[in-house]
CSV table of C-alpha atoms in Angstrom, one decimal:
chain,number,residue,atom,x,y,z
A,1,VAL,CA,-4.0,-13.9,-25.4
A,2,GLY,CA,-2.4,-16.0,-28.1
A,3,GLN,CA,-2.6,-17.2,-31.7
A,4,ASN,CA,-5.4,-19.0,-33.4
A,5,LEU,CA,-7.8,-18.6,-30.5
A,6,SER,CA,-11.4,-19.5,-30.8
A,7,ALA,CA,-13.8,-16.6,-30.1
A,8,ALA,CA,-17.0,-18.6,-30.6
A,9,GLY,CA,-19.8,-17.7,-28.3
A,10,VAL,CA,-18.0,-14.8,-26.5
A,11,GLN,CA,-18.8,-11.1,-26.4
A,12,VAL,CA,-16.9,-9.2,-29.1
A,13,ILE,CA,-15.7,-5.7,-28.3
A,14,ASP,CA,-14.6,-3.4,-31.1
A,15,ALA,CA,-11.2,-2.1,-29.9
A,16,GLU,CA,-10.3,-0.3,-33.1
A,17,ASN,CA,-8.2,2.8,-32.4
A,18,CYS,CA,-7.9,1.7,-28.7
A,19,ILE,CA,-5.0,0.4,-26.7
A,20,VAL,CA,-5.5,-3.1,-25.2
A,21,MET,CA,-3.4,-3.8,-22.1
A,22,PRO,CA,-3.6,-5.5,-18.8
A,23,GLY,CA,-5.2,-3.7,-15.9
A,24,PHE,CA,-2.9,-1.8,-13.5
A,25,VAL,CA,-2.1,-3.1,-10.0
A,26,ASP,CA,-2.2,-0.5,-7.2
A,27,SER,CA,-0.1,-2.2,-4.5
A,28,HIS,CA,-1.1,0.1,-1.6
A,29,SER,CA,-4.2,2.2,-1.2
A,30,HIS,CA,-6.2,3.4,1.9
A,31,LEU,CA,-9.7,3.1,0.5
A,32,TRP,CA,-11.6,4.0,3.7
A,33,SER,CA,-10.3,7.6,3.7
A,34,ALA,CA,-11.1,8.5,0.0
A,35,PHE,CA,-14.3,10.2,1.1
A,36,LEU,CA,-12.2,12.8,3.0
A,37,ARG,CA,-11.2,14.4,-0.3
A,38,GLY,CA,-11.8,18.2,0.0
A,39,SER,CA,-11.3,18.1,3.8
A,40,ILE,CA,-7.5,17.7,3.7
A,41,ARG,CA,-5.2,20.7,3.3
A,42,GLY,CA,-1.6,19.7,2.6
A,43,ASP,CA,0.5,19.2,5.7
A,44,ASP,CA,-1.5,21.8,7.7
A,45,LYS,CA,-1.3,21.2,11.4
A,46,VAL,CA,-5.1,21.2,11.8
A,47,ARG,CA,-6.4,20.2,8.4
A,48,GLY,CA,-3.5,18.1,7.1
A,49,TYR,CA,-3.8,14.4,6.2
A,50,PHE,CA,-2.9,12.9,9.6
A,51,PRO,CA,-4.8,15.3,11.8
A,52,THR,CA,-7.9,15.0,9.6
A,53,THR,CA,-7.8,11.2,9.3
A,54,ASN,CA,-7.1,10.9,13.1
A,55,ARG,CA,-10.3,12.9,13.8
A,56,ALA,CA,-12.4,11.0,11.2
A,57,SER,CA,-11.2,7.5,12.0
A,58,SER,CA,-13.4,7.0,15.1
A,59,LEU,CA,-16.4,8.6,13.4
A,60,CYS,CA,-16.2,6.4,10.2
A,61,SER,CA,-19.1,3.9,10.3
A,62,PRO,CA,-19.1,0.6,8.3
A,63,ASP,CA,-21.5,2.3,5.8
A,64,ASP,CA,-19.0,5.2,5.4
A,65,ALA,CA,-16.2,2.7,4.8
A,66,HIS,CA,-18.3,0.9,2.2
A,67,VAL,CA,-19.2,4.0,0.3
A,68,SER,CA,-15.7,5.3,0.4
A,69,ALA,CA,-14.2,2.1,-0.8
A,70,ARG,CA,-16.7,1.9,-3.7
A,71,PHE,CA,-16.0,5.5,-4.7
A,72,ALA,CA,-12.2,5.0,-4.7
A,73,LEU,CA,-12.4,1.7,-6.6
A,74,MET,CA,-14.7,3.1,-9.3
A,75,GLU,CA,-12.5,6.1,-9.8
A,76,GLY,CA,-9.4,3.9,-10.0
A,77,LEU,CA,-11.2,1.7,-12.5
A,78,LEU,CA,-11.6,4.8,-14.8
A,79,SER,CA,-7.8,5.0,-15.1
A,80,GLY,CA,-7.3,1.3,-15.6
A,81,VAL,CA,-6.7,0.0,-12.0
A,82,THR,CA,-8.2,-3.5,-11.8
A,83,CYS,CA,-6.3,-4.9,-8.8
A,84,VAL,CA,-5.7,-3.2,-5.4
A,85,ASN,CA,-4.0,-3.9,-2.1
A,86,ASN,CA,-6.6,-2.2,0.2
A,87,TYR,CA,-4.3,-1.2,3.1
A,88,SER,CA,-7.2,-0.8,5.6
A,89,HIS,CA,-5.5,1.1,8.5
A,90,ASN,CA,-8.8,1.9,10.1
A,91,THR,CA,-10.4,-1.5,10.5
A,92,SER,CA,-12.5,-0.6,13.5
A,93,SER,CA,-14.5,-3.8,13.5
A,94,VAL,CA,-15.3,-7.0,11.6
A,95,GLN,CA,-18.3,-5.1,10.2
A,96,HIS,CA,-15.9,-2.4,8.8
A,97,ALA,CA,-13.8,-5.1,7.1
A,98,GLU,CA,-16.9,-6.7,5.7
A,99,ALA,CA,-18.1,-3.3,4.4
A,100,GLU,CA,-14.8,-2.6,2.6
A,101,ILE,CA,-14.6,-6.0,1.1
A,102,GLN,CA,-18.2,-5.7,-0.1
A,103,GLY,CA,-17.3,-2.5,-1.9
A,104,SER,CA,-14.7,-4.5,-3.9
A,105,VAL,CA,-17.3,-7.2,-4.7
A,106,ASP,CA,-19.7,-4.5,-5.8
A,107,VAL,CA,-17.3,-2.9,-8.2
A,108,GLY,CA,-15.6,-6.2,-9.3
A,109,THR,CA,-12.1,-5.1,-8.6
A,110,ARG,CA,-9.6,-7.8,-7.7
A,111,THR,CA,-8.6,-6.9,-4.2
A,112,ARG,CA,-6.3,-8.0,-1.4
A,113,PHE,CA,-8.0,-6.8,1.8
A,114,SER,CA,-5.2,-6.1,4.3
A,115,TYR,CA,-6.8,-6.1,7.7
A,116,GLY,CA,-5.3,-3.6,10.1
A,117,PRO,CA,-5.8,-1.9,13.5
A,118,PRO,CA,-8.4,0.8,14.1
A,119,GLY,CA,-6.6,4.1,13.6
A,120,ARG,CA,-2.9,4.8,14.2
A,121,ASN,CA,-2.9,3.6,17.8
A,122,GLY,CA,-5.4,0.8,17.9
A,123,ALA,CA,-4.8,-2.8,18.8
A,124,PHE,CA,-4.5,-5.5,16.1
A,125,ASP,CA,-7.7,-7.7,16.3
A,126,ARG,CA,-6.6,-11.3,15.8
A,127,ASN,CA,-10.1,-12.6,16.4
A,128,GLY,CA,-11.4,-10.3,13.7
A,129,VAL,CA,-8.8,-11.4,11.3
A,130,GLU,CA,-9.6,-15.0,11.9
A,131,GLN,CA,-13.4,-14.3,11.3
A,132,ILE,CA,-12.7,-12.6,8.0
A,133,VAL,CA,-10.3,-15.4,6.9
A,134,LYS,CA,-13.0,-18.0,7.8
A,135,ARG,CA,-15.7,-16.1,5.9
A,136,TRP,CA,-13.8,-14.9,2.8
A,137,ARG,CA,-10.9,-17.2,2.1
A,138,SER,CA,-11.7,-19.1,-1.1
A,139,ARG,CA,-15.2,-17.5,-1.2
A,140,ASP,CA,-14.6,-15.2,-4.1
A,141,PRO,CA,-11.8,-15.6,-6.6
A,142,LEU,CA,-11.3,-11.9,-6.8
A,143,ILE,CA,-10.8,-11.4,-3.0
A,144,THR,CA,-7.6,-12.4,-1.2
A,145,LEU,CA,-6.6,-11.4,2.3
A,146,GLY,CA,-3.6,-9.9,4.1
A,147,VAL,CA,-2.8,-7.7,7.1
A,148,ASN,CA,-1.1,-4.4,7.9
A,149,LEU,CA,0.7,-3.9,11.2
A,150,LEU,CA,1.8,-1.1,13.4
A,151,LEU,CA,5.6,-1.0,13.7
A,152,PRO,CA,7.6,-1.1,16.9
A,153,SER,CA,8.1,2.3,18.5
A,154,PRO,CA,11.0,4.5,17.4
A,155,LYS,CA,12.4,4.2,20.9
A,156,VAL,CA,12.5,0.4,20.7
A,157,LEU,CA,14.1,0.5,17.2
A,158,LYS,CA,16.7,3.1,18.2
A,159,SER,CA,17.7,1.3,21.4
A,160,GLY,CA,17.8,-2.2,20.0
A,161,GLY,CA,15.1,-3.3,22.4
A,162,ASP,CA,12.4,-5.9,21.8
A,163,ASP,CA,8.7,-5.7,20.9
A,164,PRO,CA,7.1,-9.1,21.6
A,165,THR,CA,3.7,-7.9,20.4
A,166,PHE,CA,5.0,-6.9,16.9
A,167,VAL,CA,7.0,-10.1,16.6
A,168,ASP,CA,4.0,-12.2,17.6
A,169,GLU,CA,1.7,-10.4,15.1
A,170,VAL,CA,4.2,-11.1,12.3
A,171,LYS,CA,4.3,-14.8,13.3
A,172,PHE,CA,0.6,-14.9,13.6
A,173,SER,CA,0.1,-13.5,10.1
A,174,LYS,CA,2.7,-15.9,8.6
A,175,ALA,CA,1.0,-18.8,10.3
A,176,HIS,CA,-2.3,-17.9,8.7
A,177,ASP,CA,-0.6,-17.4,5.3
A,178,LEU,CA,-1.4,-13.7,5.3
A,179,PRO,CA,1.0,-11.3,3.4
A,180,ILE,CA,2.0,-8.3,5.5
A,181,SER,CA,2.0,-4.7,4.5
A,182,LEU,CA,4.2,-2.3,6.4
A,183,HIS,CA,4.7,1.5,6.2
A,184,TYR,CA,8.3,2.7,6.3
A,185,GLY,CA,9.4,6.2,7.2
A,186,ASN,CA,11.6,8.4,9.3
A,187,THR,CA,10.2,6.8,12.5
A,188,ALA,CA,11.1,3.3,11.3
A,189,HIS,CA,14.9,3.5,11.2
A,190,GLY,CA,16.3,0.3,12.6
A,191,LEU,CA,13.3,-1.8,11.4
A,192,VAL,CA,15.3,-3.7,8.9
A,193,GLU,CA,17.9,-4.9,11.4
A,194,PHE,CA,15.2,-5.6,14.0
A,195,MET,CA,13.2,-7.8,11.6
A,196,ASP,CA,16.3,-9.5,10.0
A,197,LYS,CA,17.7,-10.5,13.4
A,198,ARG,CA,14.4,-12.3,14.3
A,199,GLY,CA,14.0,-14.0,10.9
A,200,LEU,CA,10.9,-11.9,10.0
A,201,LEU,CA,11.9,-10.7,6.5
A,202,GLY,CA,10.7,-12.5,3.5
A,203,PRO,CA,8.7,-12.3,0.2
A,204,GLU,CA,5.4,-12.1,2.2
A,205,ILE,CA,6.5,-8.6,3.5
A,206,LEU,CA,5.5,-5.6,1.4
A,207,LEU,CA,7.5,-2.6,2.5
A,208,ILE,CA,5.9,0.7,1.5
A,209,HIS,CA,7.8,4.0,0.9
A,210,PRO,CA,11.4,2.9,0.1
A,211,GLN,CA,13.1,6.0,1.5
A,212,GLY,CA,16.0,6.4,3.9
A,213,PHE,CA,17.4,2.9,3.6
A,214,THR,CA,21.2,2.5,4.1
A,215,PRO,CA,23.1,0.4,1.4
A,216,GLN,CA,23.4,-2.4,3.9
A,217,GLU,CA,19.6,-2.4,4.5
A,218,ARG,CA,18.8,-2.4,0.8
A,219,GLU,CA,21.0,-5.4,0.2
A,220,ALA,CA,19.5,-7.3,3.2
A,221,LEU,CA,15.9,-6.6,2.0
A,222,VAL,CA,16.6,-7.6,-1.6
A,223,ALA,CA,18.4,-10.7,-0.4
A,224,ARG,CA,15.4,-11.7,1.6
A,225,ASN,CA,13.1,-11.1,-1.4
A,226,VAL,CA,11.1,-8.4,0.4
A,227,GLN,CA,8.6,-6.6,-1.9
A,228,PHE,CA,8.4,-2.8,-2.3
A,229,SER,CA,5.7,-0.3,-3.0
A,230,ILE,CA,6.5,3.2,-4.2
A,231,SER,CA,3.9,5.9,-3.8
A,232,PRO,CA,5.5,8.7,-5.8
A,233,VAL,CA,2.6,11.3,-5.6
A,234,ILE,CA,2.5,11.1,-1.8
A,235,GLU,CA,6.3,10.8,-1.4
A,236,ILE,CA,6.9,13.9,-3.4
A,237,CYS,CA,4.2,16.0,-1.8
A,238,TYR,CA,4.3,14.8,1.8
A,239,SER,CA,7.2,12.6,2.9
A,240,LYS,CA,10.4,13.6,0.9
A,241,VAL,CA,11.2,16.4,3.3
A,242,ARG,CA,11.0,14.0,6.2
A,243,ASN,CA,12.2,10.7,4.8
A,244,GLY,CA,14.4,11.5,1.8
A,245,TYR,CA,14.1,10.8,-1.9
A,246,THR,CA,12.5,7.6,-3.2
A,247,GLN,CA,15.3,5.0,-3.7
A,248,PHE,CA,14.0,3.6,-7.0
A,249,ASP,CA,17.4,3.7,-8.7
A,250,GLU,CA,19.2,1.9,-5.9
A,251,LEU,CA,16.6,-0.8,-5.6
A,252,GLU,CA,16.3,-1.3,-9.4
A,253,LYS,CA,20.0,-1.9,-9.7
A,254,LEU,CA,19.8,-4.6,-7.0
A,255,GLY,CA,16.9,-6.3,-9.0
A,256,ALA,CA,14.3,-5.6,-6.3
A,257,SER,CA,10.6,-6.5,-6.8
A,258,LEU,CA,9.1,-3.1,-7.2
A,259,SER,CA,5.5,-1.8,-7.6
A,260,ILE,CA,3.8,1.6,-7.5
A,261,SER,CA,0.7,2.7,-5.6
A,262,THR,CA,-1.7,5.5,-5.1
A,263,ASP,CA,-1.5,5.6,-1.2
A,264,ALA,CA,-4.3,8.0,-0.2
A,265,SER,CA,-6.4,9.4,-3.0
A,266,GLY,CA,-8.1,11.6,-0.3
A,267,ALA,CA,-4.8,13.4,0.2
A,268,SER,CA,-3.7,13.7,-3.4
A,269,ALA,CA,-7.3,14.6,-4.5
A,270,ASN,CA,-7.4,12.1,-7.3
A,271,TYR,CA,-7.1,8.4,-8.1
A,272,ASP,CA,-5.6,8.8,-11.6
A,273,PHE,CA,-3.0,6.0,-12.0
A,274,PHE,CA,-1.5,7.7,-15.0
A,275,MET,CA,-0.7,10.6,-12.7
A,276,VAL,CA,1.0,8.2,-10.3
A,277,MET,CA,3.1,6.9,-13.1
A,278,ARG,CA,4.1,10.4,-14.2
A,279,ALA,CA,5.0,11.2,-10.6
A,280,MET,CA,7.2,8.2,-10.6
A,281,LEU,CA,9.1,9.6,-13.6
A,282,TRP,CA,9.3,13.1,-12.0
A,283,SER,CA,10.6,11.7,-8.8
A,284,HIS,CA,13.4,10.0,-10.6
A,285,LYS,CA,14.3,12.9,-12.9
A,286,GLU,CA,14.5,15.4,-10.1
A,287,ARG,CA,17.5,13.6,-8.6
A,288,ASP,CA,20.9,14.8,-9.6
A,289,ASP,CA,22.8,11.8,-8.4
A,290,VAL,CA,21.4,9.2,-10.8
A,291,ASP,CA,21.2,8.6,-14.6
A,292,ARG,CA,17.9,10.5,-15.2
A,293,GLN,CA,17.4,8.6,-18.5
A,294,SER,CA,17.5,5.2,-16.9
A,295,LEU,CA,13.8,5.1,-16.1
A,296,THR,CA,11.7,5.0,-19.2
A,297,PRO,CA,7.9,5.1,-19.7
A,298,LYS,CA,8.0,1.5,-20.9
A,299,ARG,CA,9.6,0.4,-17.6
A,300,ILE,CA,7.0,2.2,-15.6
């Protein structure tokens, strides 16, 4: 991009009557579960997202994970997504991780593969992370690596207790230069104070679903340069009733580093990033305590 550039010897694409723009960055997507589309029924107690993914997680083979990741990435590409943080929260083995990464290589999407535990209650596999780091770091310029971690229990956060395992996992990830993706929600109240007291907040932390923060927590997070990912489709449909409205307006006024994401295309039944952007606008405009005109399509 620039003036007086030489185009000698390169492929020329006729872009007349088209819009030329950078690819979109989806900062948080669970690619392994995209193949469950059609099996998930809202927040139904039996066929809702969490009950369905909980049943499917242990049955998901590396081949299933590979096909699902390819499917999601190809669909995302159709709406302009060229970079994804693959929040793999069902990394059942190194083979599963390899399979999802290979899906990104096949499609050609720039991907951060965030290695996580198997299912919602599995143990974080440090040896597996180290194997993937050794095999993939610097191997492919389109592939970078990160982790996602299970949070301390609500009981620990509420009581002000300690969780040495979580603290050690954060320190392990930082020592390996691996950015950390974390889900926030109604069971995570107290997390900000817990992490801040232990010096665990920083720009390597991506906090997903900015809902339910107190003003003091928002200021602490922004002061530590924590990154945020908003998933408006899922937050409107699933988590607003539990966690409160998305705090875009409050974080924007503080100058926070914000991004948007698809979350689970299996739950929302599509990977249309334009729909995600529209939902971001709807989420803002449905609030009656903010300037509804302050968020523009250009800003999105």
